[in-house]
Structures are given as C-alpha cells and as structure tokens.
XYZ file of N, CA and C in Angstrom:
795
model
N -6.374 -5.543 15.896
C -6.539 -4.863 14.640
C -7.355 -5.781 13.731
N -6.834 -6.897 13.575
C -7.592 -8.062 12.561
C -8.956 -8.289 13.036
N -9.119 -8.425 14.359
C -10.544 -8.595 14.832
C -11.473 -7.547 14.543
N -11.062 -6.215 14.829
C -11.985 -5.167 14.484
C -12.298 -5.021 12.906
N -11.298 -5.393 12.181
C -11.372 -5.307 10.779
C -12.402 -6.409 10.494
N -12.421 -7.441 10.949
C -13.313 -8.719 10.531
C -14.738 -8.292 10.936
N -14.770 -7.592 12.204
C -16.194 -7.246 12.598
C -16.694 -6.070 11.678
N -15.909 -5.133 11.153
C -16.385 -4.092 10.286
C -17.026 -4.710 9.029
N -16.256 -5.816 8.413
C -16.794 -6.481 7.207
C -18.009 -7.287 7.466
N -18.324 -7.590 8.862
C -19.507 -8.491 9.044
C -20.680 -7.530 9.351
N -20.619 -6.160 9.328
C -21.668 -5.185 9.511
C -22.622 -5.394 8.324
N -23.861 -5.118 8.497
C -24.876 -5.045 7.430
C -24.263 -4.236 6.276
N -24.616 -4.561 5.061
C -24.040 -3.780 3.888
C -24.428 -2.404 3.852
N -25.667 -2.131 4.309
C -26.207 -0.642 4.268
C -25.260 0.083 5.215
N -24.807 -0.490 6.286
C -23.879 0.313 7.218
C -22.530 0.605 6.554
N -21.987 -0.449 6.014
C -20.778 -0.053 5.217
C -20.852 0.612 4.088
N -22.013 0.581 3.384
C -22.108 1.382 2.023
C -22.316 2.918 2.388
N -22.427 3.322 3.610
C -22.446 4.692 3.955
C -20.998 5.398 3.451
N -20.044 4.585 3.444
C -18.544 5.029 3.098
C -18.295 4.876 1.643
N -19.127 4.350 0.698
C -18.751 4.083 -0.608
C -18.620 5.504 -1.397
N -17.611 5.334 -2.250
C -17.221 6.680 -2.981
C -16.747 6.354 -4.300
N -16.895 6.920 -5.515
C -16.207 6.868 -6.661
C -14.883 7.734 -6.724
N -14.802 8.536 -5.798
C -13.471 9.304 -5.771
C -12.343 8.566 -5.243
N -11.340 8.323 -5.872
C -10.175 7.694 -5.444
C -9.290 8.497 -4.439
N -9.727 9.708 -4.523
C -8.937 10.573 -3.481
C -9.732 10.782 -2.272
N -10.838 10.351 -2.116
C -11.666 10.374 -0.843
C -10.879 10.009 0.495
N -10.763 10.512 1.461
C -9.876 10.151 2.665
C -10.521 8.905 3.377
N -11.871 8.711 3.181
C -12.519 7.505 3.761
C -13.182 6.793 2.681
N -12.943 5.619 2.334
C -13.597 4.983 1.130
C -13.834 3.518 1.324
N -15.094 3.026 1.102
C -15.354 1.677 1.213
C -15.716 1.248 -0.138
N -15.261 0.015 -0.565
C -15.535 -0.495 -1.766
C -15.842 -2.072 -1.729
N -16.452 -2.622 -2.615
C -16.924 -3.978 -2.578
C -16.872 -4.424 -4.133
N -16.442 -5.630 -4.360
C -16.518 -6.269 -5.629
C -17.981 -6.686 -5.962
N -18.788 -6.668 -5.009
C -20.170 -7.089 -5.260
C -21.122 -5.918 -5.655
N -20.623 -4.697 -5.437
C -21.399 -3.455 -5.913
C -20.414 -2.253 -6.110
N -19.671 -2.293 -7.218
C -18.768 -1.383 -7.472
C -19.318 -0.185 -8.191
N -18.581 1.051 -8.119
C -19.100 2.192 -8.715
C -18.212 2.262 -9.929
N -17.043 2.931 -9.823
C -16.241 3.246 -10.963
C -14.769 2.532 -11.108
N -14.727 1.541 -10.129
C -13.396 0.824 -10.123
C -13.277 0.113 -11.521
N -12.050 0.207 -12.069
C -11.940 -0.414 -13.491
C -11.550 -1.954 -13.389
N -11.073 -2.327 -12.239
C -10.598 -3.768 -11.991
C -11.647 -4.557 -11.270
N -12.111 -5.559 -11.583
C -12.993 -6.234 -10.809
C -12.089 -7.201 -9.896
N -12.209 -7.038 -8.606
C -11.451 -7.860 -7.700
C -12.471 -8.567 -6.689
N -12.185 -9.857 -6.210
C -12.935 -10.427 -5.234
C -12.508 -9.864 -3.892
N -12.865 -8.613 -3.546
C -12.429 -7.988 -2.396
C -13.374 -6.861 -1.938
N -13.481 -6.765 -0.682
C -13.994 -5.641 -0.029
C -12.816 -4.756 0.690
N -12.980 -3.590 0.754
C -11.958 -2.708 1.318
C -12.405 -1.442 2.122
N -11.652 -1.179 2.953
C -11.798 0.138 3.643
C -10.589 0.957 3.654
N -10.517 2.068 3.042
C -9.440 2.930 2.903
C -9.537 4.038 3.979
N -8.440 4.218 4.723
C -8.518 5.284 5.615
C -7.105 6.105 5.627
N -7.166 7.428 5.293
C -6.068 8.223 5.191
C -5.826 8.775 6.518
N -4.548 8.647 6.944
C -4.054 9.054 8.139
C -3.122 10.253 8.008
N -2.931 10.988 9.145
C -1.952 12.082 9.175
C -1.263 12.314 10.563
N -0.552 13.131 10.672
C 0.184 13.414 12.007
C -0.940 13.700 13.051
N -1.850 14.505 12.735
C -2.859 14.830 13.644
C -4.135 13.943 13.502
N -3.995 12.778 14.015
C -4.912 11.763 13.845
C -6.328 12.165 14.393
N -6.188 12.968 15.468
C -7.457 13.405 16.204
C -8.243 14.243 15.105
N -7.700 14.884 14.146
C -8.489 15.692 13.140
C -9.182 14.807 12.090
N -8.605 13.473 11.874
C -9.333 12.743 10.760
C -10.111 11.518 11.400
N -9.880 11.198 12.633
C -10.544 9.980 13.167
C -12.165 10.189 13.289
N -12.635 11.381 13.493
C -14.112 11.568 13.486
C -14.798 11.221 12.258
N -14.027 11.201 11.201
C -14.665 10.979 9.672
C -14.639 9.480 9.493
N -14.090 8.658 10.436
C -13.901 7.271 10.146
C -15.203 6.622 10.672
N -15.352 5.367 10.216
C -16.796 4.670 10.609
C -16.801 4.496 12.108
N -17.935 4.759 12.636
C -18.239 4.703 14.133
C -18.677 3.439 14.584
N -18.749 2.357 13.692
C -19.083 0.998 14.027
C -18.050 0.004 13.322
N -17.576 -0.877 14.056
C -17.875 -1.273 15.553
C -17.361 -0.086 16.371
N -17.951 -0.098 17.551
C -17.756 0.944 18.497
C -16.249 1.191 18.822
N -15.443 0.286 18.766
C -14.117 0.293 19.139
C -13.060 0.668 18.019
N -13.792 0.642 16.754
C -12.949 0.620 15.566
C -11.969 1.986 15.546
N -12.426 3.052 15.922
C -11.607 4.408 15.845
C -10.578 4.123 16.842
N -10.735 3.731 17.954
C -9.592 3.554 19.034
C -8.710 2.567 18.603
N -9.077 1.312 18.180
C -8.221 0.188 17.742
C -7.373 0.710 16.411
N -8.030 1.194 15.618
C -7.162 1.426 14.248
C -6.335 2.641 14.408
N -6.650 3.699 15.261
C -5.701 4.796 15.452
C -4.534 4.506 16.285
N -4.698 3.529 17.176
C -3.571 3.036 17.891
C -2.685 2.210 16.939
N -3.178 1.410 15.958
C -2.426 0.660 15.113
C -1.771 1.614 14.157
N -2.321 2.585 13.654
C -1.716 3.428 12.705
C -0.587 4.248 13.289
N -0.620 4.532 14.656
C 0.534 5.252 15.243
C 1.663 4.257 15.417
N 1.339 3.052 15.742
C 2.376 1.948 15.962
C 3.095 1.665 14.615
N 2.182 1.680 13.579
C 2.827 1.395 12.213
C 3.737 2.585 11.820
N 3.393 3.807 12.096
C 4.237 4.873 11.826
C 5.465 4.958 12.532
N 5.430 4.618 13.677
C 6.789 4.491 14.434
C 7.711 3.467 13.822
N 7.125 2.233 13.319
C 7.872 1.206 12.719
C 8.486 1.723 11.418
N 7.643 2.450 10.657
C 8.108 2.915 9.418
C 9.369 3.890 9.662
N 9.272 4.827 10.742
C 10.431 5.501 10.946
C 11.684 4.718 11.231
N 11.510 3.628 12.100
C 12.778 2.875 12.419
C 13.284 2.002 11.208
N 12.355 1.596 10.394
C 12.756 0.839 9.230
C 13.532 1.929 8.104
N 13.031 3.037 8.129
C 13.784 3.908 7.249
C 15.096 4.390 7.770
N 15.185 4.434 9.150
C 16.601 4.822 9.632
C 17.607 3.564 9.321
N 17.109 2.424 9.379
C 18.005 1.322 9.070
C 18.252 1.323 7.649
N 17.265 1.594 6.830
C 17.511 1.556 5.222
C 18.434 2.671 4.750
N 18.431 3.757 5.334
C 19.198 4.907 5.072
C 20.762 4.660 5.465
N 20.854 4.000 6.609
C 22.194 3.624 6.954
C 22.808 2.594 6.025
N 21.982 1.597 5.643
C 22.513 0.512 4.827
C 22.772 1.142 3.334
N 22.112 2.188 2.986
C 22.287 2.754 1.606
C 23.563 3.701 1.759
N 24.061 3.903 2.930
C 25.355 4.883 3.227
C 24.852 6.375 3.092
N 23.528 6.682 3.345
C 23.074 8.166 3.464
C 22.971 8.557 4.836
N 23.918 9.454 5.249
C 24.080 9.812 6.617
C 23.976 11.382 6.661
N 24.175 11.918 7.806
C 24.236 13.278 8.044
C 23.014 14.084 7.633
N 23.259 15.076 6.825
C 22.190 15.962 6.417
C 21.095 15.269 5.497
N 21.643 14.274 4.558
C 20.740 13.760 3.664
C 19.812 12.897 4.444
N 20.303 12.135 5.379
C 19.425 11.250 6.202
C 18.531 12.138 7.073
N 18.995 13.223 7.713
C 18.058 14.014 8.443
C 17.007 14.498 7.756
N 17.345 14.926 6.526
C 16.223 15.597 5.661
C 15.157 14.565 5.405
N 15.663 13.281 4.940
C 14.675 12.325 4.580
C 13.785 11.913 5.747
N 14.450 11.703 6.941
C 13.692 11.301 8.104
C 12.686 12.326 8.648
N 13.035 13.643 8.331
C 12.057 14.701 8.592
C 10.852 14.553 7.763
N 11.085 14.245 6.350
C 9.966 14.201 5.477
C 9.184 12.802 5.886
N 9.885 11.697 6.376
C 9.146 10.582 6.733
C 8.234 11.069 7.828
N 8.616 11.769 8.785
C 7.743 12.159 10.064
C 6.620 13.002 9.530
N 6.790 13.708 8.571
C 5.722 14.625 8.033
C 4.952 13.986 7.031
N 5.227 12.673 6.555
C 4.747 12.115 5.286
C 3.357 11.458 5.438
N 2.955 11.005 4.399
C 1.686 10.327 4.225
C 1.577 9.035 4.735
N 0.340 8.594 5.164
C 0.033 7.311 5.607
C -1.237 6.983 5.212
N -1.682 5.718 4.619
C -2.839 5.297 4.263
C -3.097 3.847 4.734
N -4.063 3.673 5.418
C -4.459 2.290 5.850
C -5.419 1.609 4.976
N -5.098 0.496 4.350
C -6.106 -0.226 3.508
C -6.403 -1.577 4.075
N -7.622 -1.563 4.699
C -8.132 -2.729 5.333
C -8.992 -3.577 4.337
N -8.545 -4.807 4.218
C -9.024 -5.641 3.144
C -9.766 -6.963 3.788
N -10.843 -7.311 3.002
C -11.479 -8.556 3.238
C -11.619 -9.321 1.957
N -11.129 -10.467 1.825
C -11.295 -11.237 0.644
C -12.058 -12.403 0.896
N -13.398 -12.242 0.656
C -14.405 -13.367 0.925
C -14.127 -14.660 0.268
N -14.558 -15.740 0.847
C -14.345 -17.105 0.056
C -15.218 -16.909 -1.256
N -14.644 -17.521 -2.276
C -15.069 -17.462 -3.587
C -15.516 -18.815 -4.108
N -16.636 -19.019 -4.572
C -16.975 -20.295 -5.213
C -16.244 -20.939 -6.333
N -15.643 -19.839 -7.129
C -14.734 -20.351 -8.261
C -13.465 -19.616 -8.169
N -12.490 -19.778 -7.288
C -11.430 -19.025 -7.096
C -10.523 -19.065 -8.159
N -10.400 -19.940 -9.083
C -9.479 -20.045 -10.281
C -10.100 -18.963 -11.341
N -11.130 -18.437 -11.227
C -11.638 -17.418 -12.185
C -11.454 -16.098 -11.945
N -10.828 -15.637 -10.720
C -10.698 -14.371 -10.376
C -9.500 -14.220 -9.491
N -9.163 -13.089 -9.010
C -8.158 -12.683 -7.982
C -8.692 -11.871 -6.902
N -8.110 -11.803 -5.783
C -8.449 -10.955 -4.687
C -7.894 -9.627 -5.166
N -6.655 -9.567 -5.647
C -6.048 -8.242 -6.258
C -5.188 -8.710 -7.353
N -5.325 -7.859 -8.469
C -4.305 -8.205 -9.531
C -2.893 -7.924 -9.292
N -1.883 -8.472 -10.158
C -0.483 -8.113 -9.995
C -0.377 -6.617 -10.025
N 0.328 -6.003 -8.854
C 0.581 -4.712 -8.679
C 1.858 -4.513 -7.886
N 2.486 -3.363 -7.991
C 3.397 -2.885 -6.914
C 2.770 -1.607 -6.158
N 3.298 -1.330 -5.010
C 2.794 -0.280 -4.108
C 3.636 1.050 -4.629
N 2.906 2.147 -4.660
C 3.538 3.362 -5.083
C 4.292 3.912 -3.924
N 4.182 3.507 -2.418
C 4.604 4.179 -1.531
C 6.041 3.990 -1.261
N 6.563 4.527 -0.189
C 7.999 4.017 0.150
C 8.180 2.671 0.730
N 7.421 2.560 1.844
C 7.250 1.165 2.409
C 5.825 0.904 2.783
N 5.430 -0.420 2.609
C 4.156 -0.776 3.072
C 4.240 -1.769 4.065
N 3.764 -1.722 5.173
C 3.663 -2.593 6.391
C 2.397 -3.446 6.331
N 2.401 -4.673 6.174
C 1.343 -5.599 6.028
C 1.073 -6.521 7.108
N -0.163 -6.513 7.657
C -0.585 -7.400 8.753
C -1.490 -8.250 8.063
N -1.452 -9.615 8.298
C -2.383 -10.551 7.619
C -2.698 -11.737 8.677
N -3.967 -12.241 8.458
C -4.332 -13.372 9.214
C -3.606 -14.674 8.776
N -3.972 -15.757 9.204
C -3.402 -17.059 8.892
C -3.983 -17.841 7.602
N -4.598 -17.036 6.709
C -5.247 -17.565 5.585
C -4.285 -17.230 4.536
N -3.838 -18.287 3.661
C -2.856 -18.124 2.614
C -3.695 -17.288 1.514
N -2.807 -16.460 0.659
C -3.293 -15.614 -0.404
C -2.311 -14.771 -1.130
N -1.489 -14.237 -0.207
C -0.511 -13.377 -0.837
C 0.756 -14.024 -1.599
N 0.962 -13.601 -2.938
C 1.979 -14.146 -3.660
C 2.846 -13.032 -4.231
N 4.241 -13.390 -4.285
C 5.103 -12.387 -4.916
C 5.663 -12.851 -6.130
N 6.213 -12.011 -7.188
C 6.711 -12.460 -8.315
C 8.152 -12.520 -8.031
N 8.752 -13.789 -8.153
C 10.140 -14.026 -8.050
C 10.716 -14.966 -9.243
N 11.780 -14.458 -9.895
C 12.266 -15.342 -10.983
C 11.189 -15.797 -11.964
N 10.427 -15.033 -12.494
C 9.283 -15.302 -13.259
C 8.287 -16.309 -12.827
N 8.086 -16.395 -11.580
C 7.191 -17.397 -10.829
C 6.514 -16.763 -9.673
N 5.188 -17.163 -9.451
C 4.483 -16.681 -8.315
C 4.791 -17.509 -7.236
N 5.251 -16.934 -6.193
C 5.679 -17.613 -4.859
C 4.714 -17.172 -3.721
N 4.200 -18.158 -3.081
C 3.206 -17.965 -1.944
C 4.038 -17.455 -0.770
N 3.579 -16.402 -0.082
C 4.201 -15.869 1.248
C 3.353 -16.587 2.258
N 3.843 -17.567 2.894
C 3.209 -18.183 4.113
C 3.042 -17.197 5.127
N 1.840 -17.072 5.726
C 1.676 -16.148 6.851
C 2.201 -16.857 8.122
N 3.045 -16.018 8.807
C 3.745 -16.607 10.155
C 2.978 -15.831 11.323
N 2.611 -16.573 12.215
C 1.834 -15.882 13.528
C 2.802 -14.899 14.097
N 2.191 -13.642 14.299
C 2.999 -12.703 15.008
C 3.991 -11.838 14.172
N 3.984 -11.946 12.781
C 4.751 -11.293 12.021
C 4.135 -10.354 11.097
N 4.887 -9.439 10.565
C 4.540 -8.375 9.560
C 5.351 -8.572 8.250
N 4.681 -8.308 7.122
C 5.386 -8.248 5.804
C 5.666 -6.857 5.456
N 6.820 -6.634 4.991
C 7.265 -5.151 4.563
C 7.581 -5.206 3.167
N 6.863 -4.447 2.388
C 7.072 -4.271 0.944
C 7.813 -2.915 0.519
N 8.842 -3.163 -0.332
C 9.370 -1.921 -0.903
C 8.408 -1.338 -1.951
N 8.258 -0.088 -1.892
C 7.371 0.660 -2.800
C 8.064 1.286 -3.976
N 7.251 1.560 -4.929
C 7.925 2.306 -6.208
C 8.793 3.525 -5.805
N 8.103 4.417 -4.896
C 8.934 5.552 -4.611
C 10.328 5.371 -3.977
N 10.423 4.254 -3.159
C 11.633 3.850 -2.455
C 12.673 3.460 -3.526
N 12.105 2.549 -4.470
C 12.989 2.123 -5.540
C 13.554 3.193 -6.384
N 12.809 4.364 -6.672
C 13.258 5.615 -7.397
C 14.397 6.208 -6.355
N 13.886 6.420 -5.097
C 14.886 7.058 -4.158
C 16.206 6.529 -4.026
N 16.115 5.151 -4.105
C 17.423 4.315 -3.831
C 18.167 4.103 -5.207
N 17.551 4.688 -6.286
C 18.187 4.502 -7.651
C 18.209 3.054 -8.194
N 17.281 2.299 -7.662
C 17.297 0.944 -8.113
C 17.911 -0.136 -7.185
N 18.496 0.438 -6.042
C 19.242 -0.640 -5.129
C 18.142 -1.412 -4.418
N 17.064 -0.753 -3.925
C 16.001 -1.529 -3.454
C 14.913 -1.683 -4.550
N 14.427 -2.957 -4.580
C 13.412 -3.218 -5.717
C 11.859 -3.182 -5.173
N 11.100 -2.490 -5.910
C 9.708 -2.623 -5.623
C 9.210 -4.017 -5.987
N 8.300 -4.560 -5.307
C 7.958 -5.992 -5.475
C 6.656 -6.044 -6.184
N 6.474 -6.909 -7.266
C 5.148 -7.284 -7.833
C 4.424 -8.166 -6.992
N 3.213 -8.069 -6.734
C 2.591 -9.018 -5.951
C 1.158 -9.044 -6.211
N 0.449 -10.115 -5.711
C -1.068 -10.327 -6.077
C -1.614 -11.030 -5.013
N -2.961 -11.074 -4.927
C -3.636 -11.873 -3.921
C -4.583 -12.876 -4.577
N -4.395 -14.186 -4.082
C -5.315 -15.195 -4.694
C -6.460 -15.439 -3.461
N -7.554 -15.895 -3.966
C -8.706 -16.156 -3.055
C -8.890 -17.697 -3.064
N -9.659 -18.237 -2.012
C -10.020 -19.580 -2.025
C -11.520 -19.798 -1.703
N -11.988 -21.145 -1.935
C -13.418 -21.370 -1.643
C -13.796 -21.643 -0.340
N -12.926 -21.663 0.708
C -13.239 -22.181 1.974
C -13.251 -20.929 3.039
N -12.378 -20.174 2.935
C -12.400 -19.097 4.152
C -12.023 -17.770 3.675
N -12.624 -16.868 4.298
C -12.286 -15.280 3.894
C -10.824 -15.056 4.540
N -10.287 -14.069 4.038
C -8.978 -13.587 4.452
C -8.926 -12.012 4.808
N -8.321 -11.684 5.880
C -8.256 -10.366 6.270
C -6.839 -9.906 6.266
N -6.616 -8.591 5.829
C -5.310 -7.971 5.796
C -5.478 -6.546 6.016
N -4.252 -5.974 6.550
C -4.350 -4.503 6.783
C -2.943 -4.078 6.266
N -3.031 -3.284 5.235
C -1.777 -2.714 4.701
C -1.620 -1.184 4.998
N -0.556 -0.857 5.566
C -0.308 0.535 6.087
C 0.866 1.008 4.967
N 0.292 1.834 4.078
C 1.315 2.366 3.084
C 1.921 3.620 3.475
N 3.105 3.857 3.477
C 3.848 5.045 4.013
C 4.717 5.782 3.012
N 4.542 7.032 2.958
C 5.321 7.740 1.907
C 5.564 9.028 2.596
N 6.193 9.936 1.517
C 6.639 11.315 1.877
C 5.539 12.111 1.842
N 5.625 13.608 2.295
C 4.457 14.356 2.023
C 4.084 14.441 0.519
N 2.730 14.494 0.277
C 2.268 14.451 -1.180
C 3.006 15.604 -2.095
N 3.341 16.691 -1.488
C 3.916 17.741 -2.486
C 5.427 17.584 -2.628
N 6.087 16.584 -1.900
C 7.444 16.306 -2.083
C 7.790 15.740 -3.292
N 8.754 16.345 -4.006
C 9.267 15.737 -5.346
C 10.318 14.700 -5.010
N 10.064 13.400 -5.603
C 11.034 12.315 -5.310
C 11.771 12.038 -6.523
N 13.061 11.748 -6.174
C 13.874 11.263 -7.341
C 15.089 10.513 -6.609
N 16.004 9.974 -7.406
C 17.252 9.307 -6.832
C 17.940 10.199 -5.845
N 18.512 9.679 -4.668
C 19.204 10.356 -3.755
C 20.508 10.773 -4.403
N 21.020 12.016 -4.203
C 22.109 12.542 -4.845
C 23.310 11.732 -4.480
N 23.454 11.022 -3.200
C 24.593 10.319 -2.823
C 24.575 8.979 -3.675
N 23.540 8.606 -4.306
C 23.543 7.261 -4.973
C 23.720 7.486 -6.404
N 23.953 8.592 -6.923
C 24.180 8.766 -8.324
C 25.428 9.387 -8.791
N 26.024 8.814 -9.747
C 27.209 9.455 -10.453
C 27.235 9.130 -11.867
N 27.961 9.912 -12.698
C 27.764 9.801 -14.109
C 28.363 8.609 -14.651
N 29.275 7.970 -13.833
C 29.954 6.712 -14.513
C 29.451 5.279 -14.060
N 29.470 5.045 -12.792
C 29.111 3.829 -12.421
C 27.593 3.646 -11.979
N 27.067 4.692 -11.556
C 25.632 4.667 -11.098
C 24.954 5.841 -11.760
N 24.628 5.773 -12.889
C 23.774 6.878 -13.687
C 22.353 6.957 -13.064
N 21.743 8.113 -13.138
C 20.487 8.254 -12.738
C 19.428 7.313 -13.583
N 18.692 6.502 -12.831
C 17.847 5.625 -13.582
C 16.399 5.992 -13.650
N 15.902 7.071 -12.811
C 14.542 7.399 -12.753
C 14.317 8.964 -12.831
N 13.161 9.328 -13.431
C 12.731 10.743 -13.464
C 12.254 10.946 -12.058
N 12.071 12.358 -11.767
C 11.434 12.866 -10.611
C 9.988 12.674 -10.671
N 9.398 12.558 -9.498
C 7.959 12.352 -9.359
C 7.359 12.955 -8.257
N 5.954 12.876 -8.063
C 5.382 13.319 -6.915
C 4.087 12.449 -6.817
N 3.235 12.707 -5.750
C 2.098 11.993 -5.549
C 0.965 12.424 -6.559
N 0.914 13.632 -6.968
C -0.087 14.219 -7.996
C 0.177 13.345 -9.212
N 1.445 13.147 -9.615
C 1.740 12.412 -10.865
C 1.274 11.095 -10.683
N 1.328 10.413 -9.628
C 0.849 9.040 -9.375
C -0.664 8.963 -9.588
N -1.305 9.958 -9.003
C -2.853 9.935 -9.068
C -3.263 10.119 -10.536
N -2.559 11.085 -11.242
C -2.905 11.113 -12.695
C -2.623 9.940 -13.390
N -1.600 9.230 -13.196
C -1.423 8.015 -13.761
C -2.507 6.917 -13.580
N -2.969 6.878 -12.263
C -4.050 5.940 -11.788
C -5.385 6.142 -12.725
N -5.678 7.414 -13.023
C -6.844 7.407 -13.771
C -6.674 7.713 -15.351
N -5.437 7.456 -15.636
C -5.116 7.646 -17.133
C -5.211 6.174 -17.844
N -5.166 6.289 -19.171
C -5.297 5.068 -19.894
C -4.055 4.280 -19.681
N -2.892 4.971 -19.632
C -1.661 4.370 -19.317
C -1.636 3.446 -18.112
N -2.431 3.850 -17.124
C -2.448 3.183 -15.836
C -3.083 1.854 -15.974
N -3.747 1.544 -17.221
C -4.460 0.197 -17.380
C -3.580 -0.966 -17.780
N -2.380 -0.474 -18.414
C -1.460 -1.566 -19.011
C 0.012 -1.477 -18.691
N 0.355 -0.417 -17.805
C 1.672 -0.175 -17.579
C 1.840 0.095 -16.102
N 2.953 -0.500 -15.491
C 3.203 0.056 -14.119
C 3.740 1.383 -13.937
N 3.567 1.987 -12.840
C 3.894 3.362 -12.517
C 5.516 3.459 -12.770
N 6.230 2.493 -12.344
C 7.685 2.479 -12.424
C 8.120 2.606 -13.869
N 7.342 1.813 -14.808
C 7.817 1.797 -16.252
C 7.653 3.237 -16.828
N 6.780 4.147 -16.228
C 6.459 5.454 -16.729
C 7.645 6.398 -16.308
N 8.380 5.961 -15.253
C 9.358 6.915 -14.633
C 10.774 6.459 -14.983
N 11.068 5.407 -15.559
C 12.441 4.899 -15.718
C 13.135 5.650 -16.840
N 14.334 6.021 -16.601
C 15.252 6.580 -17.719
C 16.048 5.420 -18.274
N 16.432 4.486 -17.521
C 17.194 3.290 -17.854
C 16.662 2.007 -17.469
N 16.463 0.990 -18.244
C 15.904 -0.230 -18.008
C 17.043 -1.124 -17.629
N 16.702 -2.164 -16.803
C 17.790 -3.147 -16.503
C 17.192 -4.504 -16.234
C-alpha cells in the first residue's frame, strides 16, 4: 500500500492534477500545498482522498488509473481496514459494557458505515520549522486506522506537550475520533495530533477513517448516561453537521468537539 502510494505521488503533476477539486465533498480529490485551490490552511502536504463504500466495485472505476495497480492494491487495503475496524469496535463495545441489542445495532451501523482513505505525502521541506505537514486537529470519525512509513512526523498532544509517535515496523496507529468520544460520552478521548515535516526525506502515510452511515444521528449511548453520576456530555450530531462546521467561520478557530459539548471537563 505504501509503495503504490509513493508511486502515485511520483507521477507527473499533470497526471495527478486530473483529480484536483475545490469541493471538499468530492469522492475523489487530489490536493497539493504547491498549487492549492480553496483550501484554507496551507500545509506542506500532497494528498489523495478516496471515499469508499460497501460496494467498492461501484466506486473503484472513479479512482486514479495510474499506477496501473493502484485500484487493485488500494481496494484490497480498504477491505482489510474495514474488517479491522469491525473487530476493534466489537472489542471497544465490550469494554464499554454495551452488549446485546445496543451492540448489535452499533455493529450493524459500522458494517453499513462510511470509510474514507486519505493517502498523504509530506515532501521534504527546505525550512521545516516554518510550516507543518498538517496543523493540530482531531479526526471527526469513530476510529482512524493509520499506516505510516518509517519517517518520523506524527505527534500527539499529551499533558500539554507534543509527543513524537515513533513509527514501528509492521504496526498500525489507531486514533479515537470525535464521534466515538461523543458516543462513549467521554470515556474514550479523541486525540489532538499534528504532522511535522523534515528537510531530508518525504513521508508517506495512509489514514483510513471509519464512521457510521452519513445520515445516522450520533449521540451518547443510552447505556452510558444517567442523571446522577454520568450526565450527558454531548449534543447529538451527524455528518452533515460536521461538513457545515468545516466550511463555517467557526471551523477556523474551534474544534468540532467544542461545538458539541454540553459539559466541559
């Protein structure tokens, strides 16, 4: 997967530019910090966004046809990542004490849910201290499964300090997303993270963001809320609300979770 991603970003710019779009809702979208359209934040990053679905055969023909093995390799990776998401959610629901009907309903939503692959290339930068590959943010999704090469760059916020996540060969990084923090009523925490760049080597990563169906309203699980010890901490939300937030002025200076909290902690 990392190899085909690297070869895509090595293609001539004219080939990659066929997939450029100013529409953040576009199911296939290429972007670059060297020739941006309407992206509001300047990042030292090239990316390829691919929206996936249950019926991959319906969307794969819209994906780039170069390199010639991209569609085959990426679709196989997308299916594997989706299976892993299902297994992780089964374990998380059990840990939260959500069983029987509540767990079955959530897992059915996971099976029918959304998936987006964000394939990233962070080129070497002549002045890495003056920019970021990606600014501090949290993921809107339930879970994000991240595959990365062996070049340092990912940092997470912990105890008011940025901590480097050393890449381990053969490993995946799993991030809790905003929607899962809401569903767990704050028991699982969405993680603020960013990407640094360097002057020596490019960095490749593939983030698979998994969530519920776009029309699904998300709020704290009833099993995790009571009026005394565990009051409801978040308002209900859905994917349309998140997209509206992204293009709003509020999205420039406030995290999505801040807009949904009823109680701060």
